[in-house]
PDB file of C-alpha atoms in Angstrom:
ATOM      1  CA  MET A   1       0.000   0.000   0.000  1.00 97.00           C
ATOM      2  CA  LYS A   2       1.325   3.411  -0.940  1.00 97.00           C
ATOM      3  CA  THR A   3       0.003   6.739   0.269  1.00 98.00           C
ATOM      4  CA  VAL A   4       0.881  10.304  -0.543  1.00 98.00           C
ATOM      5  CA  ILE A   5      -0.335  12.463   2.330  1.00 98.00           C
ATOM      6  CA  GLN A   6      -0.554  16.177   1.716  1.00 98.00           C
ATOM      7  CA  ARG A   7      -1.303  18.593   4.546  1.00 98.00           C
ATOM      8  CA  VAL A   8      -3.910  20.966   3.148  1.00 98.00           C
ATOM      9  CA  THR A   9      -5.922  24.011   4.112  1.00 98.00           C
ATOM     10  CA  LYS A  10      -8.655  22.704   1.801  1.00 98.00           C
ATOM     11  CA  ALA A  11      -9.185  20.010  -0.812  1.00 98.00           C
ATOM     12  CA  SER A  12     -11.978  18.639  -2.954  1.00 98.00           C
ATOM     13  CA  VAL A  13     -12.662  15.986  -5.556  1.00 98.00           C
ATOM     14  CA  THR A  14     -15.111  16.380  -8.426  1.00 98.00           C
ATOM     15  CA  VAL A  15     -16.589  13.669 -10.660  1.00 96.00           C
ATOM     16  CA  GLU A  16     -18.567  14.644 -13.770  1.00 96.00           C
ATOM     17  CA  GLY A  17     -18.998  18.193 -12.498  1.00 96.00           C
ATOM     18  CA  GLN A  18     -20.246  17.139  -9.042  1.00 97.00           C
ATOM     19  CA  VAL A  19     -18.208  17.558  -5.864  1.00 97.00           C
ATOM     20  CA  THR A  20     -18.089  14.122  -4.226  1.00 96.00           C
ATOM     21  CA  GLY A  21     -15.901  15.061  -1.282  1.00 97.00           C
ATOM     22  CA  GLN A  22     -14.389  18.184   0.223  1.00 98.00           C
ATOM     23  CA  ILE A  23     -12.572  19.141   3.386  1.00 98.00           C
ATOM     24  CA  GLY A  24     -11.016  22.117   5.097  1.00 98.00           C
ATOM     25  CA  ARG A  25      -7.864  21.743   7.174  1.00 98.00           C
ATOM     26  CA  GLY A  26      -6.493  18.210   7.122  1.00 98.00           C
ATOM     27  CA  TYR A  27      -5.008  15.659   4.745  1.00 98.00           C
ATOM     28  CA  LEU A  28      -5.525  14.851   1.113  1.00 98.00           C
ATOM     29  CA  VAL A  29      -4.571  11.170   0.915  1.00 98.00           C
ATOM     30  CA  LEU A  30      -3.779   9.567  -2.435  1.00 98.00           C
ATOM     31  CA  LEU A  31      -4.058   5.817  -1.835  1.00 98.00           C
ATOM     32  CA  GLY A  32      -2.611   3.121  -4.067  1.00 97.00           C
ATOM     33  CA  VAL A  33      -3.222  -0.566  -3.381  1.00 98.00           C
ATOM     34  CA  GLY A  34      -0.672  -3.161  -4.477  1.00 97.00           C
ATOM     35  CA  LYS A  35      -1.396  -6.775  -5.330  1.00 95.00           C
ATOM     36  CA  GLU A  36       0.395  -8.012  -2.175  1.00 96.00           C
ATOM     37  CA  ASP A  37      -1.389  -5.609   0.212  1.00 97.00           C
ATOM     38  CA  THR A  38      -3.590  -6.762   3.091  1.00 97.00           C
ATOM     39  CA  ALA A  39      -5.940  -5.322   5.691  1.00 98.00           C
ATOM     40  CA  ALA A  40      -2.993  -5.324   8.111  1.00 98.00           C
ATOM     41  CA  ASP A  41      -1.193  -2.877   5.799  1.00 98.00           C
ATOM     42  CA  ALA A  42      -4.240  -0.610   5.790  1.00 98.00           C
ATOM     43  CA  ASP A  43      -4.444  -0.813   9.595  1.00 98.00           C
ATOM     44  CA  ARG A  44      -0.794   0.148   9.974  1.00 97.00           C
ATOM     45  CA  ILE A  45      -0.913   3.062   7.547  1.00 97.00           C
ATOM     46  CA  ALA A  46      -4.211   4.443   8.903  1.00 97.00           C
ATOM     47  CA  LYS A  47      -2.826   4.374  12.458  1.00 97.00           C
ATOM     48  CA  LYS A  48       0.482   5.936  11.437  1.00 97.00           C
ATOM     49  CA  MET A  49      -1.271   8.649   9.420  1.00 97.00           C
ATOM     50  CA  ALA A  50      -3.640   9.558  12.246  1.00 97.00           C
ATOM     51  CA  ASN A  51      -0.725   9.968  14.643  1.00 97.00           C
ATOM     52  CA  LEU A  52       1.734  11.791  12.375  1.00 97.00           C
ATOM     53  CA  ARG A  53       2.759  15.005  14.093  1.00 97.00           C
ATOM     54  CA  ILE A  54       2.949  17.338  11.101  1.00 96.00           C
ATOM     55  CA  PHE A  55       0.724  20.239  12.140  1.00 97.00           C
ATOM     56  CA  PRO A  56       2.311  23.255  13.823  1.00 96.00           C
ATOM     57  CA  ASP A  57       1.848  23.885  17.536  1.00 96.00           C
ATOM     58  CA  GLU A  58       1.603  27.358  19.136  1.00 96.00           C
ATOM     59  CA  ASN A  59       5.360  27.798  18.592  1.00 96.00           C
ATOM     60  CA  GLY A  60       5.226  26.835  14.912  1.00 93.00           C
ATOM     61  CA  LYS A  61       6.923  23.481  15.535  1.00 95.00           C
ATOM     62  CA  THR A  62       5.434  20.464  13.717  1.00 95.00           C
ATOM     63  CA  ASN A  63       4.255  18.765  16.868  1.00 96.00           C
ATOM     64  CA  LEU A  64       0.498  18.142  16.484  1.00 98.00           C
ATOM     65  CA  SER A  65      -1.407  15.316  14.813  1.00 98.00           C
ATOM     66  CA  ILE A  66      -4.559  15.568  12.735  1.00 98.00           C
ATOM     67  CA  LEU A  67      -6.388  14.320  15.829  1.00 97.00           C
ATOM     68  CA  ASP A  68      -4.948  17.181  17.903  1.00 97.00           C
ATOM     69  CA  VAL A  69      -6.132  19.836  15.443  1.00 97.00           C
ATOM     70  CA  GLY A  70      -9.525  18.283  14.645  1.00 97.00           C
ATOM     71  CA  GLY A  71      -8.669  17.976  10.969  1.00 98.00           C
ATOM     72  CA  SER A  72     -10.430  16.072   8.207  1.00 98.00           C
ATOM     73  CA  VAL A  73      -9.264  13.562   5.583  1.00 98.00           C
ATOM     74  CA  LEU A  74     -10.065  13.313   1.879  1.00 98.00           C
ATOM     75  CA  VAL A  75      -9.108   9.892   0.453  1.00 98.00           C
ATOM     76  CA  VAL A  76      -8.664   9.471  -3.300  1.00 98.00           C
ATOM     77  CA  SER A  77      -7.911   6.125  -4.945  1.00 96.00           C
ATOM     78  CA  GLN A  78      -4.732   6.428  -7.020  1.00 94.00           C
ATOM     79  CA  PHE A  79      -3.636   3.197  -8.723  1.00 93.00           C
ATOM     80  CA  THR A  80      -1.008   5.154 -10.659  1.00 94.00           C
ATOM     81  CA  LEU A  81       1.152   5.192  -7.510  1.00 96.00           C
ATOM     82  CA  TYR A  82       2.105   1.677  -8.635  1.00 94.00           C
ATOM     83  CA  ALA A  83       3.328   2.820 -12.047  1.00 92.00           C
ATOM     84  CA  ASP A  84       6.474   1.050 -13.208  1.00 91.00           C
ATOM     85  CA  CYS A  85       8.452   3.286 -15.547  1.00 92.00           C
ATOM     86  CA  ARG A  86      11.688   1.288 -15.704  1.00 91.00           C
ATOM     87  CA  ARG A  87      11.143   0.099 -19.273  1.00 90.00           C
ATOM     88  CA  GLY A  88      10.152   2.336 -22.129  1.00 89.00           C
ATOM     89  CA  ASN A  89       8.030   5.450 -21.865  1.00 92.00           C
ATOM     90  CA  ARG A  90       4.644   3.943 -21.138  1.00 92.00           C
ATOM     91  CA  PRO A  91       4.103   3.047 -17.458  1.00 93.00           C
ATOM     92  CA  GLY A  92       3.063  -0.467 -16.532  1.00 91.00           C
ATOM     93  CA  PHE A  93       0.682  -1.149 -13.662  1.00 91.00           C
ATOM     94  CA  SER A  94       1.127  -4.860 -13.042  1.00 90.00           C
ATOM     95  CA  ASN A  95       2.170  -4.248  -9.411  1.00 92.00           C
ATOM     96  CA  GLY A  96      -1.206  -2.733  -8.588  1.00 94.00           C
ATOM     97  CA  ALA A  97      -4.005  -4.814  -7.093  1.00 96.00           C
ATOM     98  CA  ASP A  98      -6.870  -5.996  -9.289  1.00 95.00           C
ATOM     99  CA  PRO A  99      -9.798  -3.552  -9.103  1.00 95.00           C
ATOM    100  CA  ALA A 100     -11.986  -5.711  -6.807  1.00 96.00           C
ATOM    101  CA  LYS A 101      -9.233  -6.127  -4.212  1.00 97.00           C
ATOM    102  CA  ALA A 102      -8.164  -2.492  -4.525  1.00 97.00           C
ATOM    103  CA  GLU A 103     -11.697  -1.228  -3.944  1.00 97.00           C
ATOM    104  CA  GLU A 104     -12.153  -3.556  -0.964  1.00 98.00           C
ATOM    105  CA  LEU A 105      -8.960  -2.268   0.702  1.00 98.00           C
ATOM    106  CA  TYR A 106      -9.767   1.350  -0.246  1.00 97.00           C
ATOM    107  CA  GLU A 107     -13.123   1.041   1.548  1.00 97.00           C
ATOM    108  CA  TYR A 108     -11.486  -0.766   4.477  1.00 98.00           C
ATOM    109  CA  PHE A 109      -8.830   1.961   4.796  1.00 98.00           C
ATOM    110  CA  MET A 110     -11.524   4.642   4.965  1.00 97.00           C
ATOM    111  CA  GLU A 111     -13.405   2.604   7.588  1.00 97.00           C
ATOM    112  CA  LYS A 112     -10.231   2.435   9.727  1.00 97.00           C
ATOM    113  CA  CYS A 113      -9.741   6.194   9.332  1.00 97.00           C
ATOM    114  CA  ARG A 114     -13.348   6.867  10.391  1.00 97.00           C
ATOM    115  CA  GLU A 115     -12.745   4.992  13.645  1.00 96.00           C
ATOM    116  CA  VAL A 116     -10.542   7.865  14.857  1.00 95.00           C
ATOM    117  CA  ILE A 117     -11.067  10.826  12.516  1.00 96.00           C
ATOM    118  CA  PRO A 118     -14.572  12.335  12.604  1.00 93.00           C
ATOM    119  CA  VAL A 119     -14.670  13.610   8.991  1.00 97.00           C
ATOM    120  CA  VAL A 120     -13.439  11.310   6.208  1.00 98.00           C
ATOM    121  CA  GLU A 121     -14.512  12.303   2.706  1.00 98.00           C
ATOM    122  CA  HIS A 122     -13.632  10.471  -0.509  1.00 97.00           C
ATOM    123  CA  GLY A 123     -13.620  10.343  -4.255  1.00 94.00           C
ATOM    124  CA  ILE A 124     -15.359   7.695  -6.369  1.00 96.00           C
ATOM    125  CA  PHE A 125     -13.323   4.523  -6.840  1.00 96.00           C
ATOM    126  CA  GLY A 126     -12.383   3.993 -10.480  1.00 92.00           C
ATOM    127  CA  ALA A 127     -13.849   7.305 -11.674  1.00 95.00           C
ATOM    128  CA  ASP A 128     -12.090  10.007 -13.651  1.00 95.00           C
ATOM    129  CA  MET A 129     -11.649  12.602 -10.893  1.00 97.00           C
ATOM    130  CA  GLU A 130     -10.540  16.198 -10.694  1.00 97.00           C
ATOM    131  CA  VAL A 131      -8.712  16.879  -7.446  1.00 98.00           C
ATOM    132  CA  SER A 132      -8.181  20.400  -6.139  1.00 98.00           C
ATOM    133  CA  LEU A 133      -6.097  21.306  -3.125  1.00 98.00           C
ATOM    134  CA  VAL A 134      -4.245  24.028  -1.351  1.00 98.00           C
ATOM    135  CA  ASN A 135      -1.127  22.340   0.019  1.00 96.00           C
ATOM    136  CA  ASP A 136      -0.257  23.791   3.420  1.00 96.00           C
ATOM    137  CA  GLY A 137       3.468  24.280   3.760  1.00 92.00           C
ATOM    138  CA  PRO A 138       3.805  22.591   1.324  1.00 92.00           C
ATOM    139  CA  PHE A 139       3.987  19.482   3.449  1.00 94.00           C
ATOM    140  CA  THR A 140       3.858  16.087   1.758  1.00 96.00           C
ATOM    141  CA  ILE A 141       4.633  12.678   3.301  1.00 96.00           C
ATOM    142  CA  ILE A 142       4.867   9.290   1.575  1.00 97.00           C
ATOM    143  CA  LEU A 143       3.937   6.194   3.593  1.00 95.00           C
ATOM    144  CA  GLU A 144       4.384   2.659   2.256  1.00 93.00           C
TER     145      GLU A 144
END
């Protein structure tokens, strides 16, 4: 499982002209599911993400978690995180999970996030999405 976590002041995802998810302060999470990934991987990443101390405290030091600041999460499925560009110019995606497994773990990951984070929004799995964000910092973390 691969995630790109961006600390944002706001983010949204739109499908066919309709906003399907939007948040204020929090994380935009791009989530890729690999063919070897399991629920245990989702558990580990969701827990780590919730406890990352990457928000500034009163002294401007990155010392607070998303839980501490009452932030929200927007999760967007991103199979292209498993792109293999080692050969040629066209990426291959054979390391990504099949769509059924990927969707199952995507939904499971969001369920785990909702256990501790009050607001978890999302895109539409498999849809062509437009993602908008204002990256705060910018601050971007990759968890695998």
